[in-house]
Coordinates of C-alpha atoms in Angstrom, one line a residue:
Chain A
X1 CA 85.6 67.0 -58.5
X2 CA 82.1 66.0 -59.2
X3 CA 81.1 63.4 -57.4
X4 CA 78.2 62.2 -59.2
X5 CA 80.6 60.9 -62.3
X6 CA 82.4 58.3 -59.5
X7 CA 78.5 57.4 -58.4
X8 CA 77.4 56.8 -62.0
X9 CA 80.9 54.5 -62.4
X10 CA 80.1 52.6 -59.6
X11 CA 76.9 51.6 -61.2
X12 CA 78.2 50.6 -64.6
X13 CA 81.0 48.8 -63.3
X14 CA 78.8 46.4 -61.0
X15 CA 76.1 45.7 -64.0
X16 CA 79.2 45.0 -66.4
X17 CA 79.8 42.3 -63.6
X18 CA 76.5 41.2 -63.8
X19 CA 76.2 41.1 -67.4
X20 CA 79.9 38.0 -66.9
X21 CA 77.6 36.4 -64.4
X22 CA 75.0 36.2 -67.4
X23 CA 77.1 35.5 -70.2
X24 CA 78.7 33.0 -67.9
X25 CA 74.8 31.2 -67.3
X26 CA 74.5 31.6 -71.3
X27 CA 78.0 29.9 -72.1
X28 CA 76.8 27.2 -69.7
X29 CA 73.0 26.2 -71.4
X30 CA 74.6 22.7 -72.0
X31 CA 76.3 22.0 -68.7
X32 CA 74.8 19.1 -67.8
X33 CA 73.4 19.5 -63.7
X34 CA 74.5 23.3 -64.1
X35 CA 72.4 25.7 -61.5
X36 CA 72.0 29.5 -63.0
X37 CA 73.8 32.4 -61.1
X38 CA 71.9 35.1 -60.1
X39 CA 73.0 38.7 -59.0
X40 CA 71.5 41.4 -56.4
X41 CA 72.5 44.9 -56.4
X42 CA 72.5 46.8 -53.2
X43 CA 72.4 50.3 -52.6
X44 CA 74.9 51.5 -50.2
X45 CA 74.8 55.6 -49.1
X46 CA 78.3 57.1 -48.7
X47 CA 78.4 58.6 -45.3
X48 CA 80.8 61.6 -44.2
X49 CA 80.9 65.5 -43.9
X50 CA 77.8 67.1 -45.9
X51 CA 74.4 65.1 -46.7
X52 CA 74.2 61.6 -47.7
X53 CA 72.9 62.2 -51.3
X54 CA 75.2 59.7 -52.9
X55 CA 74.6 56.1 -52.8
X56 CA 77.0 53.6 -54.9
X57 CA 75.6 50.4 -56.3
X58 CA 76.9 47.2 -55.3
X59 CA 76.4 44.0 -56.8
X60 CA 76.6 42.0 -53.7
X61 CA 74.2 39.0 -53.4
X62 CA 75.4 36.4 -55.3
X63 CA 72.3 33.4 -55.2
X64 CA 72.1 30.6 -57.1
X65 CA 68.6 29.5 -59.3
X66 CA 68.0 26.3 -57.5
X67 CA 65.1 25.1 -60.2
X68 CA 65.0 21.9 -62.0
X69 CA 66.3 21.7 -65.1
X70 CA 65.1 19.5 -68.0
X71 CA 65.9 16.2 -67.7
X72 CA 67.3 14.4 -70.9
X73 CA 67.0 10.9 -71.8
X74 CA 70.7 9.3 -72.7
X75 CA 69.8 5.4 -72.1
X76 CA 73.4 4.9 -70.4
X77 CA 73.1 3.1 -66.9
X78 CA 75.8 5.3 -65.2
X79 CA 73.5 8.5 -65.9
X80 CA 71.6 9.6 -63.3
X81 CA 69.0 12.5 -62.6
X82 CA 67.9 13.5 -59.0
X83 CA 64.1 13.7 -59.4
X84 CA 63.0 17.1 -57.7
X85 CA 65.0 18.7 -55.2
X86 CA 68.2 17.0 -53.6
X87 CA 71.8 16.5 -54.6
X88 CA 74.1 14.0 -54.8
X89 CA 77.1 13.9 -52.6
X90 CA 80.7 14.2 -53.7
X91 CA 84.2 14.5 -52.6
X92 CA 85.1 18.2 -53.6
X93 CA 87.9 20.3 -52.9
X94 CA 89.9 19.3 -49.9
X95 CA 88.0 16.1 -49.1
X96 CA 85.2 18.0 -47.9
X97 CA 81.9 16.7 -49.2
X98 CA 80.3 18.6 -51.5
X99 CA 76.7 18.4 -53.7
X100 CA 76.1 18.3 -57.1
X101 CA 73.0 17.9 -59.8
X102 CA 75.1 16.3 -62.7
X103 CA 75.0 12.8 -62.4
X104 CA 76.5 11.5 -65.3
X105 CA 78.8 9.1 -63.5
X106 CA 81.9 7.2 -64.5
X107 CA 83.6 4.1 -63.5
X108 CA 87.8 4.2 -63.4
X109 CA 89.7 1.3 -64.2
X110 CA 90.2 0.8 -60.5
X111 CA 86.4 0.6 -59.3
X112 CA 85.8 4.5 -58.2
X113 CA 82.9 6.1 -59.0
X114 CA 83.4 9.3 -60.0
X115 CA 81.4 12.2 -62.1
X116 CA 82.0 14.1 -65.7
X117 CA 84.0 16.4 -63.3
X118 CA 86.5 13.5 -62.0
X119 CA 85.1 14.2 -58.3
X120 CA 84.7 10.4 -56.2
X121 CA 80.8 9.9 -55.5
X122 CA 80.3 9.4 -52.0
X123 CA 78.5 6.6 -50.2
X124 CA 77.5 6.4 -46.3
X125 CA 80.6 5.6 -45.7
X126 CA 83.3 7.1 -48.1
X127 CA 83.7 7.0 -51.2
X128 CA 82.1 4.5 -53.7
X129 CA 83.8 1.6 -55.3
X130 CA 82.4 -1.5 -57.1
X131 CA 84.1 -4.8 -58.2
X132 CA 84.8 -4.7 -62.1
X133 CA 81.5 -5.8 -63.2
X134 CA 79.8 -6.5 -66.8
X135 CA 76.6 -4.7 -65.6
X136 CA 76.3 -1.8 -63.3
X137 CA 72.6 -0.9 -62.5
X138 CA 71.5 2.5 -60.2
X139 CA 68.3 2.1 -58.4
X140 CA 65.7 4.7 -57.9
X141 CA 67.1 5.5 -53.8
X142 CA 71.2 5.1 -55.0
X143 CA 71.7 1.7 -54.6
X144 CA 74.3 0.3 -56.8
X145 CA 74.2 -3.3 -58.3
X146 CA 76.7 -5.1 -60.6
X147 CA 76.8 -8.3 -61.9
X148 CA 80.4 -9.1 -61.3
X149 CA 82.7 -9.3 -64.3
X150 CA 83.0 -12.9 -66.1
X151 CA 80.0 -13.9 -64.2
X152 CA 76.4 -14.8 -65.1
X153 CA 73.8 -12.5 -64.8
X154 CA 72.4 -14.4 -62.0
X155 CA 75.5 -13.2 -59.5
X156 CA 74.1 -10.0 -59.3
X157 CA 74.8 -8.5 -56.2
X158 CA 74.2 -5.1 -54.4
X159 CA 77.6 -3.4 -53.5
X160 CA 77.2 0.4 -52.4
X161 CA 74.8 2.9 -52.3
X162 CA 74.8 6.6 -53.2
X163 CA 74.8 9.4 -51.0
X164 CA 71.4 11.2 -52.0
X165 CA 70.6 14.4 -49.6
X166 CA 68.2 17.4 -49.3
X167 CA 69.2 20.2 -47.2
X168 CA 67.8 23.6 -47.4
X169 CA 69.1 25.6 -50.5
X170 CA 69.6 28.3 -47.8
X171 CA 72.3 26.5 -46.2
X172 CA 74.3 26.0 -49.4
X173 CA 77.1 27.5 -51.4
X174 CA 78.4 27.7 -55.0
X175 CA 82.0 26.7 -54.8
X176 CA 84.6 27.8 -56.7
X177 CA 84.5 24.3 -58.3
X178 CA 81.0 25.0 -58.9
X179 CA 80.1 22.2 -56.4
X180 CA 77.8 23.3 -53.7
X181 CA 79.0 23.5 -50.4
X182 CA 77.1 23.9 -46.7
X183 CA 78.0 27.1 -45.8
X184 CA 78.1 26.3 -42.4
X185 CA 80.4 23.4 -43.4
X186 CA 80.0 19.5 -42.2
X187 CA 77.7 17.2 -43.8
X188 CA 74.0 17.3 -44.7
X189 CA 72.5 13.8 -43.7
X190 CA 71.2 11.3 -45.8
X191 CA 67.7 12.0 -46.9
X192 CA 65.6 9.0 -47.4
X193 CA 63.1 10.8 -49.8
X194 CA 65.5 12.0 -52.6
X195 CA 65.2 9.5 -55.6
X196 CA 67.2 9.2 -58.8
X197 CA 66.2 8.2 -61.9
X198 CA 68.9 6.0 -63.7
X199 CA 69.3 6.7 -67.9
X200 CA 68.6 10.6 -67.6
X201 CA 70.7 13.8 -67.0
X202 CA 69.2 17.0 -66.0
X203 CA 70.2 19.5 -68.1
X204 CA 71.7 23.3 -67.5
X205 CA 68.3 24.9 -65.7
X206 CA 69.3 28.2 -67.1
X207 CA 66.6 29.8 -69.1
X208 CA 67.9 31.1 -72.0
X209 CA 64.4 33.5 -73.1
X210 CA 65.3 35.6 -69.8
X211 CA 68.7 35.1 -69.8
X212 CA 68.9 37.1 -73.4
X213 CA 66.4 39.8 -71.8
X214 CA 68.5 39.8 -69.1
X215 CA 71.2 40.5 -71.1
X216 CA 69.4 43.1 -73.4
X217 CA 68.4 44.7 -69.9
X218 CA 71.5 44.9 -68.5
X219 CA 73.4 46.9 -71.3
X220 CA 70.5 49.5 -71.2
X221 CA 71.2 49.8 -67.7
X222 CA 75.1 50.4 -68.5
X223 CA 74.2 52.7 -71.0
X224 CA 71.9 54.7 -68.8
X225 CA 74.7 55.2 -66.2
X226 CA 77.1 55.7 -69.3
X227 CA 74.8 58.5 -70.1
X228 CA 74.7 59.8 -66.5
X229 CA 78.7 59.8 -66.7
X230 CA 78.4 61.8 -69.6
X231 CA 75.8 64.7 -68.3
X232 CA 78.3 65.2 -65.7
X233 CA 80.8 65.7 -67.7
X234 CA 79.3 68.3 -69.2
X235 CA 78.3 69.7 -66.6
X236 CA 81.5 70.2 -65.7
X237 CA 82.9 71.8 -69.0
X238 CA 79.8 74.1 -68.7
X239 CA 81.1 75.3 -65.7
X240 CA 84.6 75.4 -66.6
X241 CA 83.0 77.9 -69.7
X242 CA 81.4 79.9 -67.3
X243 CA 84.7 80.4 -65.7
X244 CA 86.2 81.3 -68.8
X245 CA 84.1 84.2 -70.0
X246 CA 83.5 85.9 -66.6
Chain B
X1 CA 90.3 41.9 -70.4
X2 CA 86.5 41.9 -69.9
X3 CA 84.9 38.4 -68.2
X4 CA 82.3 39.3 -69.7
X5 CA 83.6 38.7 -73.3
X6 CA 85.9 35.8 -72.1
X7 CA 82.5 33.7 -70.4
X8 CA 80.5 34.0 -73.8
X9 CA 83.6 33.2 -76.0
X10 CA 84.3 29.5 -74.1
X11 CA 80.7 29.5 -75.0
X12 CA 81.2 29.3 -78.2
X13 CA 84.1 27.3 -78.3
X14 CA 82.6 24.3 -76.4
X15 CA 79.1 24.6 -78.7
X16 CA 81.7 24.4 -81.4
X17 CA 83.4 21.7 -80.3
X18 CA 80.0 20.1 -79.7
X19 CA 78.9 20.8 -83.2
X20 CA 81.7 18.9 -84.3
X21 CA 81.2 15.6 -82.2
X22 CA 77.3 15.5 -83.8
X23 CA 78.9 16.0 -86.8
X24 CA 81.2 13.1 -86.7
X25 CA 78.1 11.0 -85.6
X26 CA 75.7 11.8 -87.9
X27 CA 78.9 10.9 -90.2
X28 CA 78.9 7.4 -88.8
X29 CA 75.7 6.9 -88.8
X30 CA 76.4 4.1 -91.4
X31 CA 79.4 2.6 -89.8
X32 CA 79.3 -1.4 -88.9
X33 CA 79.9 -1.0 -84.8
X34 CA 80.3 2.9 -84.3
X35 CA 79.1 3.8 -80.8
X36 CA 78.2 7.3 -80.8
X37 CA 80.1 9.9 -79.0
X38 CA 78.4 12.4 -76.6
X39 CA 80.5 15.8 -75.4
X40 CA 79.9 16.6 -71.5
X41 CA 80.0 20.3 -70.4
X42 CA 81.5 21.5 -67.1
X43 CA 81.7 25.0 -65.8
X44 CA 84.9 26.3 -65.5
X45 CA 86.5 27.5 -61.9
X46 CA 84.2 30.9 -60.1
X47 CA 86.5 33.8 -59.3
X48 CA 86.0 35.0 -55.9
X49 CA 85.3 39.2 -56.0
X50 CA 83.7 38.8 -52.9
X51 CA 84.3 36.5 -50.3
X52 CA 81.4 34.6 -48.4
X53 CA 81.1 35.9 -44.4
X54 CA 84.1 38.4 -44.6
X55 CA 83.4 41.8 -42.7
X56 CA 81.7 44.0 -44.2
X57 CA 82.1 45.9 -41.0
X58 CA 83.8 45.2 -37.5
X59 CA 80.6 43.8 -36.5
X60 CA 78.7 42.5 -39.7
X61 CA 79.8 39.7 -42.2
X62 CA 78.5 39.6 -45.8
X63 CA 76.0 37.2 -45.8
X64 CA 76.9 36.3 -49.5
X65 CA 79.7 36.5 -51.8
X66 CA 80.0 37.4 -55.1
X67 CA 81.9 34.9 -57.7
X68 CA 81.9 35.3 -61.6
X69 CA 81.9 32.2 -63.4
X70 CA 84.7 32.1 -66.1
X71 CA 82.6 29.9 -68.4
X72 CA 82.6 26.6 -69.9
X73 CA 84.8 24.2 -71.3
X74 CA 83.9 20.7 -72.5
X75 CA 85.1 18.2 -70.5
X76 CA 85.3 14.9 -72.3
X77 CA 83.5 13.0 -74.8
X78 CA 81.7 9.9 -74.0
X79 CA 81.2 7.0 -76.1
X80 CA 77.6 5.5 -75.4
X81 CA 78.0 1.4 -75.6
X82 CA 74.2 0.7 -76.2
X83 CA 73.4 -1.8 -78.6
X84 CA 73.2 -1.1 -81.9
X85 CA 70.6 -2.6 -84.2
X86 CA 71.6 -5.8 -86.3
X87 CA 71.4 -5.6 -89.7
X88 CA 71.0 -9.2 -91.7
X89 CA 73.6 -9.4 -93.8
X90 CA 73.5 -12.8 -94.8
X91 CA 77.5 -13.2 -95.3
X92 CA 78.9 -16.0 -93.9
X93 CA 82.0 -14.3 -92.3
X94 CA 79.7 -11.1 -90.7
X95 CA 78.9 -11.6 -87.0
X96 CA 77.8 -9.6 -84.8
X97 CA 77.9 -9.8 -80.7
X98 CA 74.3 -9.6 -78.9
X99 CA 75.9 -8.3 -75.2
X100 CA 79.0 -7.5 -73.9
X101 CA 82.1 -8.1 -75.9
X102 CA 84.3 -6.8 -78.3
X103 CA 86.4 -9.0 -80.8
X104 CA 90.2 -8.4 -80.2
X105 CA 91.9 -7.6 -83.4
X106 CA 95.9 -7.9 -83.8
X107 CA 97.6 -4.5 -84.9
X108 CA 100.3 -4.8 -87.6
X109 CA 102.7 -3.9 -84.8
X110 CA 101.8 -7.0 -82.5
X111 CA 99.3 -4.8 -80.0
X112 CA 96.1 -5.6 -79.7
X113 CA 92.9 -3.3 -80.4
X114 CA 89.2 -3.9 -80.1
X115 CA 86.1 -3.4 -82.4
X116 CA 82.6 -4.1 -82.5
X117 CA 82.4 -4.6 -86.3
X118 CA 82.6 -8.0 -87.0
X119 CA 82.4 -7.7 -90.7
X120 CA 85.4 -10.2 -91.6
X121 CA 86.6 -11.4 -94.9
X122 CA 90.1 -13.9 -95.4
X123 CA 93.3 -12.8 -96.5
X124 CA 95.5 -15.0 -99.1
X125 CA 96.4 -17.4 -96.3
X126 CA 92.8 -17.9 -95.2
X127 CA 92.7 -15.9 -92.2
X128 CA 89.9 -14.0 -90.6
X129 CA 90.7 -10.4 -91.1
X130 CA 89.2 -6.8 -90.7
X131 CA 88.6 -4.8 -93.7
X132 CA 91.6 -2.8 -92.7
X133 CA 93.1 -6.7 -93.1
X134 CA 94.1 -6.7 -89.6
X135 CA 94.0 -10.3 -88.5
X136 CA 91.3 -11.3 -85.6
X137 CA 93.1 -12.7 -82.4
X138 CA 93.4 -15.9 -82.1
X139 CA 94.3 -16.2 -85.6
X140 CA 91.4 -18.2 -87.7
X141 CA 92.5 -19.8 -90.2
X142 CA 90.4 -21.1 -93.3
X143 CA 91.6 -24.0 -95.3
X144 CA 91.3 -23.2 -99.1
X145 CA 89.8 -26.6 -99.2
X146 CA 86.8 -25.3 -97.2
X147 CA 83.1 -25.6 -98.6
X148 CA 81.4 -23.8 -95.8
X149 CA 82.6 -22.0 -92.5
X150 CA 80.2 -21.7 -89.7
X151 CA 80.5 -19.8 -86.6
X152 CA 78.4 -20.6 -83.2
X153 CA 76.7 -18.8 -80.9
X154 CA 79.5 -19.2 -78.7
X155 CA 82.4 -18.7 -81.3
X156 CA 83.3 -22.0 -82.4
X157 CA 84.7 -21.6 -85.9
X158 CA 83.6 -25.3 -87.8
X159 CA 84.4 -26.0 -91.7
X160 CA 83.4 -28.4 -94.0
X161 CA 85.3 -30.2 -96.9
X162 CA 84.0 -31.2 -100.2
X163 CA 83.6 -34.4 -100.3
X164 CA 83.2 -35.5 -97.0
X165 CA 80.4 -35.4 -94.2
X166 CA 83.1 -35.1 -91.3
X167 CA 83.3 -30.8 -89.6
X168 CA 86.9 -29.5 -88.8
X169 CA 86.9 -27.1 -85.6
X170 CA 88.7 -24.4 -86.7
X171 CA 89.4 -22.2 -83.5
X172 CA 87.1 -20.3 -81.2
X173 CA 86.7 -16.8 -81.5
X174 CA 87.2 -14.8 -78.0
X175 CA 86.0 -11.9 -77.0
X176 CA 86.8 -8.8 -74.3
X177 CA 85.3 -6.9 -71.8
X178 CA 86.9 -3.9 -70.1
X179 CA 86.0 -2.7 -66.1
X180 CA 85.7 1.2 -67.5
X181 CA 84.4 0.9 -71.5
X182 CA 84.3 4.7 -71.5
X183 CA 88.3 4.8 -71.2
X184 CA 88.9 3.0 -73.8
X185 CA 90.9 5.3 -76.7
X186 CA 89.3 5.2 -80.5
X187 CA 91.9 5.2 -83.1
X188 CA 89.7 5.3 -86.4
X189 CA 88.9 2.1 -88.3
X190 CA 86.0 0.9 -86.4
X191 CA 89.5 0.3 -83.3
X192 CA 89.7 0.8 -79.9
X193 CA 92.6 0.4 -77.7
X194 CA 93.1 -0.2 -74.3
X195 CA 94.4 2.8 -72.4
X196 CA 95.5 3.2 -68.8
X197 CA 91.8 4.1 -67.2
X198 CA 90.4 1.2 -69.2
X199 CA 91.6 -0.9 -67.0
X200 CA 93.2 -4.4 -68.6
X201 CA 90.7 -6.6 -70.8
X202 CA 89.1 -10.0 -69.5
X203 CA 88.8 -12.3 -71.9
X204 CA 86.6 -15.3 -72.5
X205 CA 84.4 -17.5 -75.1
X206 CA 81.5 -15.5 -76.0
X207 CA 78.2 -16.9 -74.6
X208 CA 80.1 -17.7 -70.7
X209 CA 80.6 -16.0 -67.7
X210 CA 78.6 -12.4 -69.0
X211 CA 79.9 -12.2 -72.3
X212 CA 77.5 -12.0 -74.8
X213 CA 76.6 -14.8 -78.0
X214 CA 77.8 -14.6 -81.6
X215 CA 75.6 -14.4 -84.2
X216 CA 76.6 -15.2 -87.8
X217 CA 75.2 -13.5 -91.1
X218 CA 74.4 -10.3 -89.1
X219 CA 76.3 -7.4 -88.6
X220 CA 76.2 -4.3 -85.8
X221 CA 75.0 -1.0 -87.2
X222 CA 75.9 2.4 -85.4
X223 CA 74.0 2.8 -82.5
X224 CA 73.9 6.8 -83.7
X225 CA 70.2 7.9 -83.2
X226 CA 69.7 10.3 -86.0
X227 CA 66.8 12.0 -84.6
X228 CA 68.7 12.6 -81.0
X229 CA 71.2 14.0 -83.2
X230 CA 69.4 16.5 -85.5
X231 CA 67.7 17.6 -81.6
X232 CA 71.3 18.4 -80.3
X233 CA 72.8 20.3 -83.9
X234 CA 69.4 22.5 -82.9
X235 CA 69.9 23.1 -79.7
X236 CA 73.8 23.5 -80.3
X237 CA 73.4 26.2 -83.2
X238 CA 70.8 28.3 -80.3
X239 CA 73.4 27.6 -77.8
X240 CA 76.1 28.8 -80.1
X241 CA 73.9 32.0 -81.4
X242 CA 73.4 32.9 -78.0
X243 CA 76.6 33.0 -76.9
X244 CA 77.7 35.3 -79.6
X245 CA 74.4 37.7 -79.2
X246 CA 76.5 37.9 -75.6
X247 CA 79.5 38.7 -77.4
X248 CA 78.1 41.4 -79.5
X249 CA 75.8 42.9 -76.7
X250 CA 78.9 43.1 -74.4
X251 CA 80.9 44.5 -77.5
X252 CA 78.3 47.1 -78.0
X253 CA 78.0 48.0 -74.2
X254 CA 82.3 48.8 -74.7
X255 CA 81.5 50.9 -77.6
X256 CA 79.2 52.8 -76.1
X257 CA 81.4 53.6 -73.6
X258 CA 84.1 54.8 -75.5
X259 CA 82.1 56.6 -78.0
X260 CA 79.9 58.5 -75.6
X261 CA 83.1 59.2 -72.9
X262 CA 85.7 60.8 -75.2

């Protein structure tokens, strides 16, 4: 068995993974707060009796594009765009707090602040809830400010403030919520320097000029190794020919 | 099945989807009190192929994972409650609310549902109705006897009678406010009802306790910004194209495969 057809299939399965973490970055160029996936291949020799001539590729690193995204202008007072880098905190999966760019926030019927994704915004304390109010207004550091409902504007009080933080991108995960995660696990602490800007949502940051080179790239690349499965292949019925007449 | 194929195709269902909420804006973009609708995009759940800090041998951990996303989906569509502009109408029965407040409109089965279009005309009894000729709530009543109807900043309904110098108060007009606007549930016809995340509605006379003031002879237009939505139907058809360029490259990479391996 020819060994070079299995090293060749290694390949092309790895960059038809990476061509579903594209497509998956293309299908998301509207996600609002949406952070690009990226992929690393590594190369990883197969050791044993003989010499070490093969080496299988395998997609391993799986980064994320930490990069600003556009920021859109939507007017509403519950939308809110992290100005550079930082995140804002949220409930995710199993309590645990988690970070997200997309900060187009809701209000439910019973006061909790949650975002597009139904996750609770987080405060200092827990998570955020305001008095039913007529007005809601988001300063630039998170605070939260309502004018009460069926009260004058005048009554307009400051209720909560949002958990903005800044830890290293290093330290952070893509969960399978798509909510990022300290890998480590525990909290990142408030940082005082993150600011918001209320009326705006950042848009997906992926870019879709490289994203469709990317693409284009990637099926070359399959093809190549397609090719290479193919040369051993007939290498193999030229042998098997060889056999034949002698 | 391929992810590959799958990730680009919720692509182009959710740009689809999207093309049809801009299309159903720029449709209203004439309508007395439409607020225009805005589709959110979330990414749909990461499949784990490789998990984060398992071994990759007895004594080393992967120091990263590798997890496909699965796509996109859209998650819900938002209504945006800016102010539209007021448009002077002139008529005496159009009124339009400068702040927060919707008028509450009584359904033919007793419910009640909420609009921002205060274009109101009477019925054969005299009462203030929609076009639809749903009745506002409280009922207003306008004696046929009436010369001229006048409505106040804050909702009082007055009437005068030929003949005499003396006003009849009619009724006030009320209005509602909701603790989560974005949950309440359109139903066509300019109506909104409440729903279980809109909370229940407040109610009170227009011009007090936040509500906002009345004005008569104007009406509400659609607070649709054309331009913001000729921006999106570009950036959606890209989005869309894109997606199936995906579709076809991945489609091509399969072909190649099985045409050059047989």
């Amino acid at each position: 068995m020819d060994r070079g057809l299995y090293v060749a299939m290694t390949g092309a399965k790895q960059i038809m993974q990476a061509q579903a973490v594209n497509n998956n970055n293309i299908a998301n160029v509207s996600t609002t707060g949406f952070r690009a996936d990226t992929v690393a291949f590594s190369s990883q020799p197969i050791y044993g009796a003989g010499y070490a001539s093969r080496v299988n590729a395998v997609a391993e690193d799986n980064g994320v594009d930490f990069s600003t995204g556009p920021l859109e202008s939507t007017g509403a007072s519950l939308d809110i765009a992290v100005n550079g880098s930082g995140f804002i905190a949220v409930q995710g999966a199993d309590g645990q707090e988690a970070y997200t760019r997309a900060g187009g926030l809701k209000v439910s019927d019973t006061g909790a602040v949650t975002t597009e994704g139904g996750q609770a915004v987080l405060s200092e304390s827990g998570p955020v809830q305001i008095p039913p109010a007529s007005s809601i207004t988001i300063g630039g550091d998170g605070t939260i400010s309502v004018v009460p409902l069926g009260l004058a504007a005048v009554a307009q009080s400051q209720v909560d403030r949002i958990k903005l933080v800044n830890p290293s991108t290093k330290t952070l995960k893509k969960g399978a919520d798509g909510l990022f995660y300290l890998t480590a696990g525990g909290k990142a602490p408030t940082d005082e320097t993150v600011h918001v800007s209320s009326g705006m949502l950042e848009s997906s940051n992926v870019n879709p000029a490289m994203s469709l080179v990317n693409m284009i790239e990637l099926q070359r690349m399959y093809e190549f190794q397609i090719k290479s499965m193919n040369s051993a292949d007939t290498n193999e019925q030229s042998a098997e020919r060889m056999m034949l007449t002698s | 099945m391929n992810l590959a194929l799958w990730a680009a195709k919720t692509g182009l269902d959710a740009q689809n989807t999207q093309m049809a909420v801009i299309a159903n804006n720029l449709a209203n973009s004439n309508t007395t009190g439409y607020k225009a609708d805005r589709a959110t995009f979330q990414d749909l759940m990461y499949q784990n192929i490789q998990q984060v800090g398992s071994q990759s041998t007895q004594n080393t951990q992967y120091a990263a994972g590798l997890s496909l996303g699965t796509g996109v989906k859209i998650g819900a569509t938002e209504k945006s409650y800016l102010q539209g502009s007021v448009l002077q109408t002139g008529g005496t029965l159009d009124l339009s609310v400068t702040g927060n407040g919707m008028f509450q409109i009584t359904m033919p089965d007793g419910s009640l549902a909420y609009t921002r279009d205060g274009s109101f005309s009477l019925d054969a009894q005299g009462n203030m109705v929609t076009a639809s000729g749903y009745p506002l709530s409280p009922a207003i009543t306008v004696p046929i006897t009436a010369q001229s109807v006048t409505v106040g900043a804050d909702g009082t309904v007055t009437s005068t009678t030929a003949g005499t110098s003396k006003t009849t108060t009619l009724g006030q007009i009320q209005l509602a406010n909701f603790v989560n606007m974005q949950g309440l549930q359109p139903i066509g016809n300019n109506l909104l009802t409440e729903s279980a995340s809109s909370g229940s509605p407040q109610v009170g006379a227009p011009g007090t306790n936040g509500f906002g003031t009345l004005s008569q002879g104007s009406l509400e237009t659609s607070n649709v910004n054309t331009v913001t939505e000729l921006v999106n139907m570009i950036t959606c058809q890209r989005a869309y194209e894109m997606n199936s360029k995906a579709i076809s490259t991945t489609d091509q990479m399969l072909q190649y495969l099985t045409q050059n391996l047989s």
